[in-house]
């Protein structure tokens, strides 16, 4: 294998018209092929050897498990689940577990590879993994969910562990899910290994600051980008699609910075007010009504119109593939800050870059969560308990450093932020792979 090339080119300011690799004219929305396309672009810039490319673009291990689950009515339902370990060159694999009826293996593979690049982009000593169970958690009782989670944990148990692969919560899984997984691991192995999962309740080794970590990391990235682009966050208008853990917390943190939240949305639609929406009032309204739609003092807006409305910063915090070939030309935001995984397709990326819209990429922008997961693992491994102040200070340092490393890489290679973050990350994983050598 060849060594990793480190080309040097002149400095280029953030947001300057970038060199964007050409992509095929038809839009392919398969998540794993998109992930591989993004990797190929970075590999091309780094002039990686073909053999090394094959290793890095392919998951190391794909596990499919069947999960027989006894339902409350006494019947047994056979559910299917996955755990994909994409890469472990830089450390144990790390990634969430999602429960959702529409999960596909390609989606899990894509998310596992995104975790490899995410942990490398922020330079924490982990690889990438992701898991999921095809189920409808909204239609399952708590005891059904517990039995399913424990059986899933038991099926993937030979492949997880504090030094192997460390699951965490993701869509429709939470601290309780992690507690069941940790307990299943402890009961089966006879080891009180808190560090086998992260995102646990505080009573069993969870970390302070984990609930806000993703949104906090996003706000740090946006703040740094605003500084470079000389945009004042104070008074900046922000539209957020998705008012869940990431979106609602980001809305609150942005409002604390005196930014103006001009639109919010959830599955049922959105609300807008050019004079600003109080995220706390929206949160309380959603708690009562189950949606932000209909909250007093704001008019209705569709999820599609929210994406293309006039604002300074657009935060997709719900689904993947929402900014596409169809609407990229209509996006009016100056900055798109990706809270969700994969909200922008490669075609849309190309259009936005050409139009000078800064897309702050998911692998950096939503990496606050995995960073604090790493802090939780470190605390568990060392028997330490850090307070919220220590966790937030360490998070800020990690994310701000990673942001500036991304900017440096963008300037070296004349590329937009996503390519900068990918080149930075892929280079780190390539270096680790090369220095370790090929087994056997
Ligand atoms: P969540 O389930 O708490 O919230 C998702 C929100 O999106 C909800 O308000 C939901 O109503 C809304 N939504 C769902 N479908 C929608 C649609 N079709 N249109 C508009 N809104 C819709 O999830 P979350 O934890 O906030 O995660 C959101 C995204 O961020 C996901 O892509 C997730 O993978 C990513 N992410 C989250 C974290 C984290 O720590 N929470 C970390 C990294 C990445």
Short mmCIF file of C-alpha atoms and ligand atoms in Angstrom, two decimals:
data_model
loop_
_atom_site.label_atom_id
_atom_site.label_comp_id
_atom_site.label_asym_id
_atom_site.label_seq_id
_atom_site.Cartn_x
_atom_site.Cartn_y
_atom_site.Cartn_z
CA UNK A 1 0.00 0.00 0.00
CA UNK A 2 1.12 3.55 -0.65
CA UNK A 3 1.66 6.07 2.09
CA UNK A 4 -0.98 8.73 2.71
CA UNK A 5 -0.30 11.79 0.57
CA UNK A 6 -0.30 15.17 2.30
CA UNK A 7 -0.61 17.74 -0.48
CA UNK A 8 -0.15 21.43 0.32
CA UNK A 9 -1.93 24.19 -1.61
CA UNK A 10 -2.48 27.93 -0.97
CA UNK A 11 -4.84 29.23 1.69
CA UNK A 12 -8.43 29.86 0.70
CA UNK A 13 -11.04 31.64 2.87
CA UNK A 14 -14.03 29.74 4.32
CA UNK A 15 -16.96 30.10 1.92
CA UNK A 16 -14.84 31.05 -1.11
CA UNK A 17 -16.10 29.36 -4.31
CA UNK A 18 -14.72 25.86 -3.79
CA UNK A 19 -13.51 23.14 -6.08
CA UNK A 20 -16.26 20.56 -6.04
CA UNK A 21 -15.78 17.09 -7.47
CA UNK A 22 -18.20 16.31 -10.33
CA UNK A 23 -20.84 13.72 -9.59
CA UNK A 24 -23.23 11.67 -11.69
CA UNK A 25 -26.29 13.58 -12.99
CA UNK A 26 -28.93 11.20 -11.57
CA UNK A 27 -29.51 11.50 -7.85
CA UNK A 28 -28.96 8.24 -5.97
CA UNK A 29 -30.51 8.33 -2.48
CA UNK A 30 -29.18 4.98 -1.25
CA UNK A 31 -27.50 5.97 2.04
CA UNK A 32 -24.58 3.54 1.81
CA UNK A 33 -23.78 4.48 -1.78
CA UNK A 34 -23.89 8.17 -0.77
CA UNK A 35 -21.52 7.40 2.14
CA UNK A 36 -19.15 5.59 -0.22
CA UNK A 37 -19.34 8.43 -2.73
CA UNK A 38 -18.31 10.89 -0.02
CA UNK A 39 -15.48 8.58 1.03
CA UNK A 40 -14.29 8.12 -2.59
CA UNK A 41 -14.05 11.88 -3.00
CA UNK A 42 -11.82 12.17 0.09
CA UNK A 43 -9.76 9.14 -0.97
CA UNK A 44 -9.21 10.75 -4.37
CA UNK A 45 -7.93 13.97 -2.81
CA UNK A 46 -5.61 11.94 -0.58
CA UNK A 47 -4.51 9.77 -3.52
CA UNK A 48 -5.02 6.65 -1.43
CA UNK A 49 -3.87 3.33 -2.77
CA UNK A 50 -6.71 1.21 -4.29
CA UNK A 51 -6.27 -1.59 -1.74
CA UNK A 52 -6.51 0.83 1.14
CA UNK A 53 -9.62 2.39 -0.41
CA UNK A 54 -11.32 -1.01 -0.57
CA UNK A 55 -10.59 -1.61 3.12
CA UNK A 56 -11.83 1.80 4.26
CA UNK A 57 -15.02 1.92 2.16
CA UNK A 58 -16.23 -1.52 3.32
CA UNK A 59 -17.54 -2.49 6.77
CA UNK A 60 -15.19 -4.69 8.78
CA UNK A 61 -18.03 -6.80 10.17
CA UNK A 62 -21.78 -7.08 9.48
CA UNK A 63 -23.90 -9.03 11.91
CA UNK A 64 -27.56 -9.90 11.28
CA UNK A 65 -29.45 -11.36 14.21
CA UNK A 66 -32.93 -12.72 14.74
CA UNK A 67 -34.62 -11.63 17.92
CA UNK A 68 -37.53 -13.82 19.05
CA UNK A 69 -39.56 -11.63 21.39
CA UNK A 70 -42.45 -12.68 23.58
CA UNK A 71 -45.21 -10.11 23.22
CA UNK A 72 -47.62 -9.24 26.03
CA UNK A 73 -50.38 -11.35 24.42
CA UNK A 74 -48.18 -14.44 24.80
CA UNK A 75 -47.30 -14.75 21.10
CA UNK A 76 -43.70 -14.81 19.91
CA UNK A 77 -42.69 -12.27 17.27
CA UNK A 78 -39.48 -12.76 15.31
CA UNK A 79 -37.75 -9.41 14.83
CA UNK A 80 -34.56 -8.80 12.88
CA UNK A 81 -31.62 -6.68 13.97
CA UNK A 82 -28.14 -5.62 12.85
CA UNK A 83 -24.82 -4.53 14.25
CA UNK A 84 -22.32 -3.21 11.74
CA UNK A 85 -18.73 -2.47 12.73
CA UNK A 86 -17.31 -0.34 9.98
CA UNK A 87 -13.76 0.27 11.16
CA UNK A 88 -11.72 -0.27 14.34
CA UNK A 89 -8.29 0.93 13.21
CA UNK A 90 -8.23 3.83 15.69
CA UNK A 91 -9.96 2.12 18.63
CA UNK A 92 -13.07 0.22 19.68
CA UNK A 93 -16.08 0.65 17.41
CA UNK A 94 -18.62 3.21 18.60
CA UNK A 95 -22.15 3.95 17.49
CA UNK A 96 -25.81 4.08 18.36
CA UNK A 97 -28.62 1.56 18.20
CA UNK A 98 -31.88 2.60 16.57
CA UNK A 99 -35.30 0.96 16.77
CA UNK A 100 -37.42 1.79 13.73
CA UNK A 101 -39.76 -0.02 11.33
CA UNK A 102 -37.99 1.23 8.19
CA UNK A 103 -34.40 0.31 9.01
CA UNK A 104 -32.37 -1.18 6.16
CA UNK A 105 -28.95 -2.78 6.27
CA UNK A 106 -27.62 -0.15 3.86
CA UNK A 107 -28.78 2.59 6.22
CA UNK A 108 -26.99 0.94 9.16
CA UNK A 109 -23.83 0.45 7.06
CA UNK A 110 -23.92 4.12 6.04
CA UNK A 111 -24.39 5.27 9.62
CA UNK A 112 -21.59 2.95 10.82
CA UNK A 113 -19.18 4.44 8.30
CA UNK A 114 -20.29 7.96 9.27
CA UNK A 115 -19.32 7.07 12.85
CA UNK A 116 -15.81 6.08 11.70
CA UNK A 117 -15.36 9.48 10.03
CA UNK A 118 -17.05 11.33 12.90
CA UNK A 119 -14.83 9.89 15.63
CA UNK A 120 -11.79 10.53 13.44
CA UNK A 121 -12.87 14.10 12.57
CA UNK A 122 -13.02 15.03 16.26
CA UNK A 123 -9.99 12.85 16.96
CA UNK A 124 -11.35 10.60 19.69
CA UNK A 125 -9.82 7.10 19.85
CA UNK A 126 -12.78 5.14 18.51
CA UNK A 127 -13.82 3.48 15.28
CA UNK A 128 -17.33 3.40 13.87
CA UNK A 129 -20.35 1.13 14.32
CA UNK A 130 -24.13 1.25 14.23
CA UNK A 131 -26.95 -1.09 15.13
CA UNK A 132 -30.65 -1.35 14.76
CA UNK A 133 -33.73 -3.47 15.22
CA UNK A 134 -36.56 -3.44 12.68
CA UNK A 135 -39.55 -2.87 14.96
CA UNK A 136 -42.20 -0.28 15.74
CA UNK A 137 -41.32 0.87 19.27
CA UNK A 138 -44.33 3.23 19.37
CA UNK A 139 -46.60 0.17 19.26
CA UNK A 140 -44.71 -1.86 21.88
CA UNK A 141 -45.17 -1.88 25.64
CA UNK A 142 -42.25 -1.17 27.96
CA UNK A 143 -41.94 -4.84 28.91
CA UNK A 144 -41.98 -5.92 25.25
CA UNK A 145 -39.25 -3.36 24.54
CA UNK A 146 -37.21 -4.64 27.48
CA UNK A 147 -37.43 -8.27 26.34
CA UNK A 148 -36.54 -7.31 22.76
CA UNK A 149 -33.61 -5.11 23.86
CA UNK A 150 -32.18 -7.79 26.16
CA UNK A 151 -32.42 -10.47 23.46
CA UNK A 152 -30.82 -8.13 20.91
CA UNK A 153 -28.02 -7.33 23.40
CA UNK A 154 -27.54 -11.02 24.04
CA UNK A 155 -27.34 -11.83 20.29
CA UNK A 156 -24.67 -9.18 19.61
CA UNK A 157 -22.91 -9.77 22.94
CA UNK A 158 -19.88 -11.71 21.61
CA UNK A 159 -19.00 -8.67 19.51
CA UNK A 160 -19.50 -5.82 22.00
CA UNK A 161 -17.53 -4.75 25.06
CA UNK A 162 -15.63 -1.73 26.44
CA UNK A 163 -12.62 -2.59 24.25
CA UNK A 164 -14.57 -3.96 21.26
CA UNK A 165 -17.70 -2.04 20.40
CA UNK A 166 -19.65 0.37 22.58
CA UNK A 167 -23.32 0.96 21.66
CA UNK A 168 -25.25 4.14 22.56
CA UNK A 169 -28.79 5.50 22.13
CA UNK A 170 -30.09 6.70 18.76
CA UNK A 171 -33.56 7.09 17.25
CA UNK A 172 -36.22 5.64 19.59
CA UNK A 173 -33.68 4.27 22.06
CA UNK A 174 -32.68 6.05 25.26
CA UNK A 175 -30.91 5.80 28.62
CA UNK A 176 -33.33 3.05 29.73
CA UNK A 177 -32.47 0.99 26.62
CA UNK A 178 -28.77 1.35 27.49
CA UNK A 179 -29.43 0.31 31.11
CA UNK A 180 -31.07 -2.93 29.87
CA UNK A 181 -28.17 -3.58 27.48
CA UNK A 182 -25.57 -2.94 30.18
CA UNK A 183 -27.40 -5.19 32.64
CA UNK A 184 -27.69 -7.99 30.06
CA UNK A 185 -23.95 -7.73 29.39
CA UNK A 186 -23.12 -7.69 33.14
CA UNK A 187 -25.39 -10.65 33.96
CA UNK A 188 -24.04 -12.74 31.06
CA UNK A 189 -20.34 -12.02 31.51
CA UNK A 190 -20.32 -11.63 35.28
CA UNK A 191 -18.52 -8.31 34.90
CA UNK A 192 -19.83 -4.96 36.15
CA UNK A 193 -18.63 -3.27 32.98
CA UNK A 194 -20.37 0.10 32.89
CA UNK A 195 -18.25 1.12 29.89
CA UNK A 196 -19.91 -1.41 27.56
CA UNK A 197 -22.51 1.20 26.55
CA UNK A 198 -22.77 4.99 26.83
CA UNK A 199 -25.76 7.27 27.20
CA UNK A 200 -26.65 5.45 30.43
CA UNK A 201 -28.68 6.91 33.30
CA UNK A 202 -26.54 8.90 35.76
CA UNK A 203 -27.21 6.30 38.49
CA UNK A 204 -25.21 3.65 36.58
CA UNK A 205 -22.30 5.66 35.20
CA UNK A 206 -23.91 8.09 32.75
CA UNK A 207 -22.10 11.35 32.20
CA UNK A 208 -23.15 14.85 33.16
CA UNK A 209 -23.84 16.97 30.07
CA UNK A 210 -24.80 14.10 27.78
CA UNK A 211 -28.40 15.23 27.14
CA UNK A 212 -27.27 18.55 25.67
CA UNK A 213 -24.03 17.34 24.07
CA UNK A 214 -25.12 17.10 20.42
CA UNK A 215 -26.82 20.51 20.40
CA UNK A 216 -23.96 22.04 22.37
CA UNK A 217 -21.43 20.77 19.83
CA UNK A 218 -23.58 22.12 16.99
CA UNK A 219 -23.74 25.57 18.59
CA UNK A 220 -19.92 25.60 18.99
CA UNK A 221 -19.47 24.73 15.30
CA UNK A 222 -21.97 27.39 14.18
CA UNK A 223 -20.36 29.99 16.46
CA UNK A 224 -16.91 29.32 15.00
CA UNK A 225 -18.26 29.43 11.42
CA UNK A 226 -20.05 32.72 12.17
CA UNK A 227 -16.82 34.20 13.55
CA UNK A 228 -14.95 33.27 10.35
CA UNK A 229 -17.72 34.59 8.11
CA UNK A 230 -18.20 37.68 10.30
CA UNK A 231 -21.86 36.88 10.91
CA UNK A 232 -23.19 37.94 14.29
CA UNK A 233 -25.00 35.08 16.01
CA UNK A 234 -26.77 37.69 18.11
CA UNK A 235 -29.92 38.50 16.11
CA UNK A 236 -29.16 35.87 13.42
CA UNK A 237 -32.34 34.20 12.15
CA UNK A 238 -32.49 30.42 12.56
CA UNK A 239 -34.94 27.85 11.15
CA UNK A 240 -34.88 24.37 12.67
CA UNK A 241 -36.49 21.30 11.10
CA UNK A 242 -37.14 18.69 13.80
CA UNK A 243 -37.95 19.59 17.38
CA UNK A 244 -36.61 16.53 19.20
CA UNK A 245 -33.54 16.00 21.36
CA UNK A 246 -31.11 17.70 18.98
CA UNK A 247 -33.42 20.35 17.47
CA UNK A 248 -35.23 21.51 20.60
CA UNK A 249 -32.03 21.73 22.66
CA UNK A 250 -30.26 23.60 19.86
CA UNK A 251 -33.19 26.05 19.69
CA UNK A 252 -32.84 26.75 23.41
CA UNK A 253 -29.05 27.14 23.25
CA UNK A 254 -29.27 29.45 20.20
CA UNK A 255 -31.91 31.55 21.98
CA UNK A 256 -29.52 31.81 24.98
CA UNK A 257 -27.02 33.34 22.49
CA UNK A 258 -29.70 35.89 21.49
CA UNK A 259 -30.20 34.38 18.05
CA UNK A 260 -33.78 34.54 16.72
CA UNK A 261 -35.59 31.25 16.13
CA UNK A 262 -37.87 32.09 13.19
CA UNK A 263 -39.23 28.59 12.47
CA UNK A 264 -39.53 25.18 14.09
CA UNK A 265 -41.15 21.96 12.96
CA UNK A 266 -41.89 18.34 13.71
CA UNK A 267 -43.57 15.46 11.85
CA UNK A 268 -46.93 17.26 11.77
CA UNK A 269 -45.59 20.49 10.22
CA UNK A 270 -43.98 23.73 11.32
CA UNK A 271 -44.55 27.16 12.81
CA UNK A 272 -42.96 30.47 11.93
CA UNK A 273 -42.70 33.99 13.29
CA UNK A 274 -40.25 36.51 11.79
CA UNK A 275 -40.08 38.28 15.18
CA UNK A 276 -38.91 35.10 16.87
CA UNK A 277 -40.35 32.05 18.66
CA UNK A 278 -39.59 31.33 22.31
CA UNK A 279 -38.23 27.73 22.26
CA UNK A 280 -39.28 27.17 25.87
CA UNK A 281 -42.89 28.08 25.05
CA UNK A 282 -42.71 25.82 21.98
CA UNK A 283 -41.38 22.99 24.15
CA UNK A 284 -44.15 23.38 26.74
CA UNK A 285 -46.78 23.59 23.99
CA UNK A 286 -45.41 20.44 22.32
CA UNK A 287 -45.48 18.61 25.65
CA UNK A 288 -49.23 19.32 25.91
CA UNK A 289 -50.27 19.12 22.25
CA UNK A 290 -47.78 16.57 20.93
CA UNK A 291 -46.67 18.99 18.20
CA UNK A 292 -45.47 22.58 17.79
CA UNK A 293 -48.19 23.12 15.18
CA UNK A 294 -50.89 25.42 16.53
CA UNK A 295 -48.78 27.11 19.19
CA UNK A 296 -49.95 30.66 19.89
CA UNK A 297 -48.01 33.58 18.39
CA UNK A 298 -46.76 31.73 15.31
CA UNK A 299 -48.27 30.93 11.93
CA UNK A 300 -48.18 27.62 10.16
CA UNK A 301 -45.47 26.64 7.68
CA UNK A 302 -44.90 23.32 5.93
CA UNK A 303 -41.72 21.32 6.45
CA UNK A 304 -40.82 21.93 2.79
CA UNK A 305 -41.30 25.69 3.02
CA UNK A 306 -39.29 25.84 6.25
CA UNK A 307 -36.26 24.51 4.39
CA UNK A 308 -36.40 27.21 1.74
CA UNK A 309 -37.50 30.17 3.88
CA UNK A 310 -35.32 33.26 4.27
CA UNK A 311 -33.03 32.85 7.28
CA UNK A 312 -29.36 33.08 8.15
CA UNK A 313 -28.94 29.56 9.50
CA UNK A 314 -30.90 26.45 8.59
CA UNK A 315 -30.65 23.48 10.96
CA UNK A 316 -31.95 20.16 9.60
CA UNK A 317 -32.49 18.11 12.77
CA UNK A 318 -34.93 15.41 11.66
CA UNK A 319 -34.39 13.17 8.66
CA UNK A 320 -31.83 12.29 6.00
CA UNK A 321 -32.05 13.44 2.33
CA UNK A 322 -34.19 16.55 2.93
CA UNK A 323 -31.95 18.95 0.98
CA UNK A 324 -31.79 17.49 -2.50
CA UNK A 325 -31.50 18.30 -6.17
CA UNK A 326 -35.16 19.40 -5.98
CA UNK A 327 -34.77 22.22 -3.44
CA UNK A 328 -31.04 23.06 -3.16
CA UNK A 329 -31.38 25.99 -5.55
CA UNK A 330 -34.17 27.43 -3.41
CA UNK A 331 -32.30 27.30 -0.06
CA UNK A 332 -31.88 30.89 1.15
CA UNK A 333 -29.89 30.30 4.33
CA UNK A 334 -26.26 31.41 4.40
CA UNK A 335 -25.28 28.48 6.60
CA UNK A 336 -26.75 24.96 6.77
CA UNK A 337 -25.76 23.32 10.06
CA UNK A 338 -26.43 19.58 9.87
CA UNK A 339 -27.73 18.28 13.20
CA UNK A 340 -29.19 15.16 11.59
CA UNK A 341 -27.18 12.52 9.79
CA UNK A 342 -27.11 12.83 6.01
CA UNK A 343 -29.70 15.59 5.46
CA UNK A 344 -27.96 16.88 2.29
CA UNK A 345 -27.49 14.74 -0.82
CA UNK A 346 -24.21 14.96 -2.80
CA UNK A 347 -26.03 16.72 -5.64
CA UNK A 348 -27.47 19.32 -3.28
CA UNK A 349 -24.03 19.72 -1.72
CA UNK A 350 -22.60 20.56 -5.09
CA UNK A 351 -25.31 23.14 -5.82
CA UNK A 352 -25.02 24.77 -2.38
CA UNK A 353 -21.23 24.96 -2.64
CA UNK A 354 -21.50 26.60 -6.04
CA UNK A 355 -23.95 29.14 -4.59
CA UNK A 356 -21.63 29.91 -1.68
CA UNK A 357 -23.91 28.42 1.01
CA UNK A 358 -21.78 26.99 3.80
CA UNK A 359 -22.82 23.45 4.73
CA UNK A 360 -21.42 22.53 8.12
CA UNK A 361 -21.21 18.75 7.79
CA UNK A 362 -22.93 16.23 10.05
CA UNK A 363 -19.70 14.37 10.88
CA UNK A 364 -18.44 17.45 12.70
CA UNK A 365 -21.62 19.40 13.48
CA UNK A 366 -23.44 16.61 15.35
CA UNK A 367 -20.30 15.03 16.85
CA UNK A 368 -20.92 16.56 20.29
CA UNK A 369 -22.95 13.49 21.27
CA UNK A 370 -20.25 10.94 20.49
CA UNK A 371 -17.63 13.19 22.08
CA UNK A 372 -19.46 13.17 25.41
CA UNK A 373 -20.05 9.43 24.94
CA UNK A 374 -16.27 9.13 24.80
CA UNK A 375 -16.01 11.18 28.00
CA UNK A 376 -18.52 8.82 29.63
CA UNK A 377 -16.43 5.79 28.58
CA UNK A 378 -13.24 7.45 29.89
CA UNK A 379 -14.90 8.18 33.24
CA UNK A 380 -16.25 4.61 33.50
CA UNK A 381 -12.90 3.05 32.59
CA UNK A 382 -11.06 5.17 35.17
CA UNK A 383 -13.70 5.23 37.91
CA UNK A 384 -14.00 9.00 37.64
CA UNK A 385 -17.02 11.28 37.83
CA UNK A 386 -16.69 14.68 36.12
CA UNK A 387 -19.13 17.50 36.78
CA UNK A 388 -21.09 19.23 34.00
CA UNK A 389 -18.64 22.14 33.95
CA UNK A 390 -15.70 19.86 33.22
CA UNK A 391 -17.59 17.94 30.54
CA UNK A 392 -18.77 21.09 28.72
CA UNK A 393 -15.30 22.66 28.83
CA UNK A 394 -13.72 19.48 27.39
CA UNK A 395 -16.48 19.27 24.74
CA UNK A 396 -15.93 22.85 23.63
CA UNK A 397 -12.16 22.32 23.39
CA UNK A 398 -12.58 19.13 21.32
CA UNK A 399 -15.17 20.54 18.90
CA UNK A 400 -13.51 23.94 18.39
CA UNK A 401 -10.15 22.27 17.73
CA UNK A 402 -11.77 19.89 15.22
CA UNK A 403 -13.52 22.80 13.49
CA UNK A 404 -10.23 24.63 12.95
CA UNK A 405 -8.53 21.44 11.76
CA UNK A 406 -11.35 21.09 9.22
CA UNK A 407 -10.87 24.71 8.07
CA UNK A 408 -7.14 24.13 7.70
CA UNK A 409 -7.83 21.05 5.56
CA UNK A 410 -10.35 22.99 3.44
CA UNK A 411 -7.74 25.64 2.77
CA UNK A 412 -5.07 23.08 1.88
CA UNK A 413 -7.28 21.30 -0.63
CA UNK A 414 -9.56 24.14 -1.81
CA UNK A 415 -12.70 22.24 -0.82
CA UNK A 416 -15.97 22.99 1.01
CA UNK A 417 -16.48 21.99 4.66
CA UNK A 418 -17.81 18.44 4.15
CA UNK A 419 -14.90 17.52 1.92
CA UNK A 420 -12.54 19.18 4.43
CA UNK A 421 -13.94 17.17 7.33
CA UNK A 422 -13.93 13.94 5.30
CA UNK A 423 -10.35 14.41 4.09
CA UNK A 424 -9.23 15.14 7.67
CA UNK A 425 -11.02 12.06 8.99
CA UNK A 426 -10.14 9.63 6.20
CA UNK A 427 -6.49 10.66 6.42
CA UNK A 428 -6.44 9.81 10.15
CA UNK A 429 -8.02 6.38 9.63
CA UNK A 430 -5.75 5.69 6.63
CA UNK A 431 -2.66 6.58 8.68
CA UNK A 432 -3.78 4.28 11.51
CA UNK A 433 -4.44 1.45 9.06
CA UNK A 434 -1.09 1.85 7.32
CA UNK A 435 0.97 2.07 10.49
CA UNK A 436 -0.71 -1.06 11.90
CA UNK A 437 -0.11 -3.00 8.69
CA UNK A 438 -2.18 -5.78 7.21
CA UNK A 439 -2.95 -8.85 9.38
CA UNK A 440 -1.75 -11.61 9.05
P1 LIG B 1 -35.71 12.87 18.00
O1 LIG B 1 -36.52 11.67 17.66
O2 LIG B 1 -35.59 13.29 19.42
O3 LIG B 1 -36.31 14.14 17.19
C1 LIG B 1 -36.57 14.10 15.82
C2 LIG B 1 -37.51 15.25 15.50
O4 LIG B 1 -37.74 15.25 14.09
C3 LIG B 1 -38.88 15.13 16.15
O5 LIG B 1 -39.31 16.42 16.55
C4 LIG B 1 -39.78 14.64 15.02
O6 LIG B 1 -41.12 15.08 15.17
C5 LIG B 1 -39.12 15.32 13.84
N1 LIG B 1 -39.42 14.67 12.58
C6 LIG B 1 -39.47 13.35 12.30
N2 LIG B 1 -39.84 13.17 11.02
C7 LIG B 1 -40.01 14.41 10.49
C8 LIG B 1 -40.38 14.88 9.24
N3 LIG B 1 -40.71 14.04 8.25
N4 LIG B 1 -40.42 16.22 9.06
C9 LIG B 1 -40.13 17.07 10.04
N5 LIG B 1 -39.78 16.67 11.27
C10 LIG B 1 -39.74 15.36 11.49
O7 LIG B 1 -34.30 12.66 17.32
P2 LIG B 1 -32.94 13.40 17.66
O8 LIG B 1 -32.21 12.63 18.68
O9 LIG B 1 -33.20 14.86 17.87
O10 LIG B 1 -32.17 13.17 16.28
C11 LIG B 1 -32.47 13.92 15.12
C12 LIG B 1 -31.41 13.63 14.08
O11 LIG B 1 -30.15 13.99 14.60
C13 LIG B 1 -31.28 12.17 13.64
O12 LIG B 1 -30.86 12.14 12.29
C14 LIG B 1 -30.16 11.64 14.50
O13 LIG B 1 -29.49 10.55 13.91
C15 LIG B 1 -29.26 12.88 14.53
N6 LIG B 1 -28.35 12.88 15.66
C16 LIG B 1 -28.84 12.98 16.93
C17 LIG B 1 -27.95 12.94 17.98
C18 LIG B 1 -28.46 13.06 19.39
O14 LIG B 1 -27.63 13.05 20.30
N7 LIG B 1 -29.74 13.20 19.63
C19 LIG B 1 -26.58 12.81 17.75
C20 LIG B 1 -26.11 12.75 16.44
C21 LIG B 1 -27.02 12.78 15.40
#
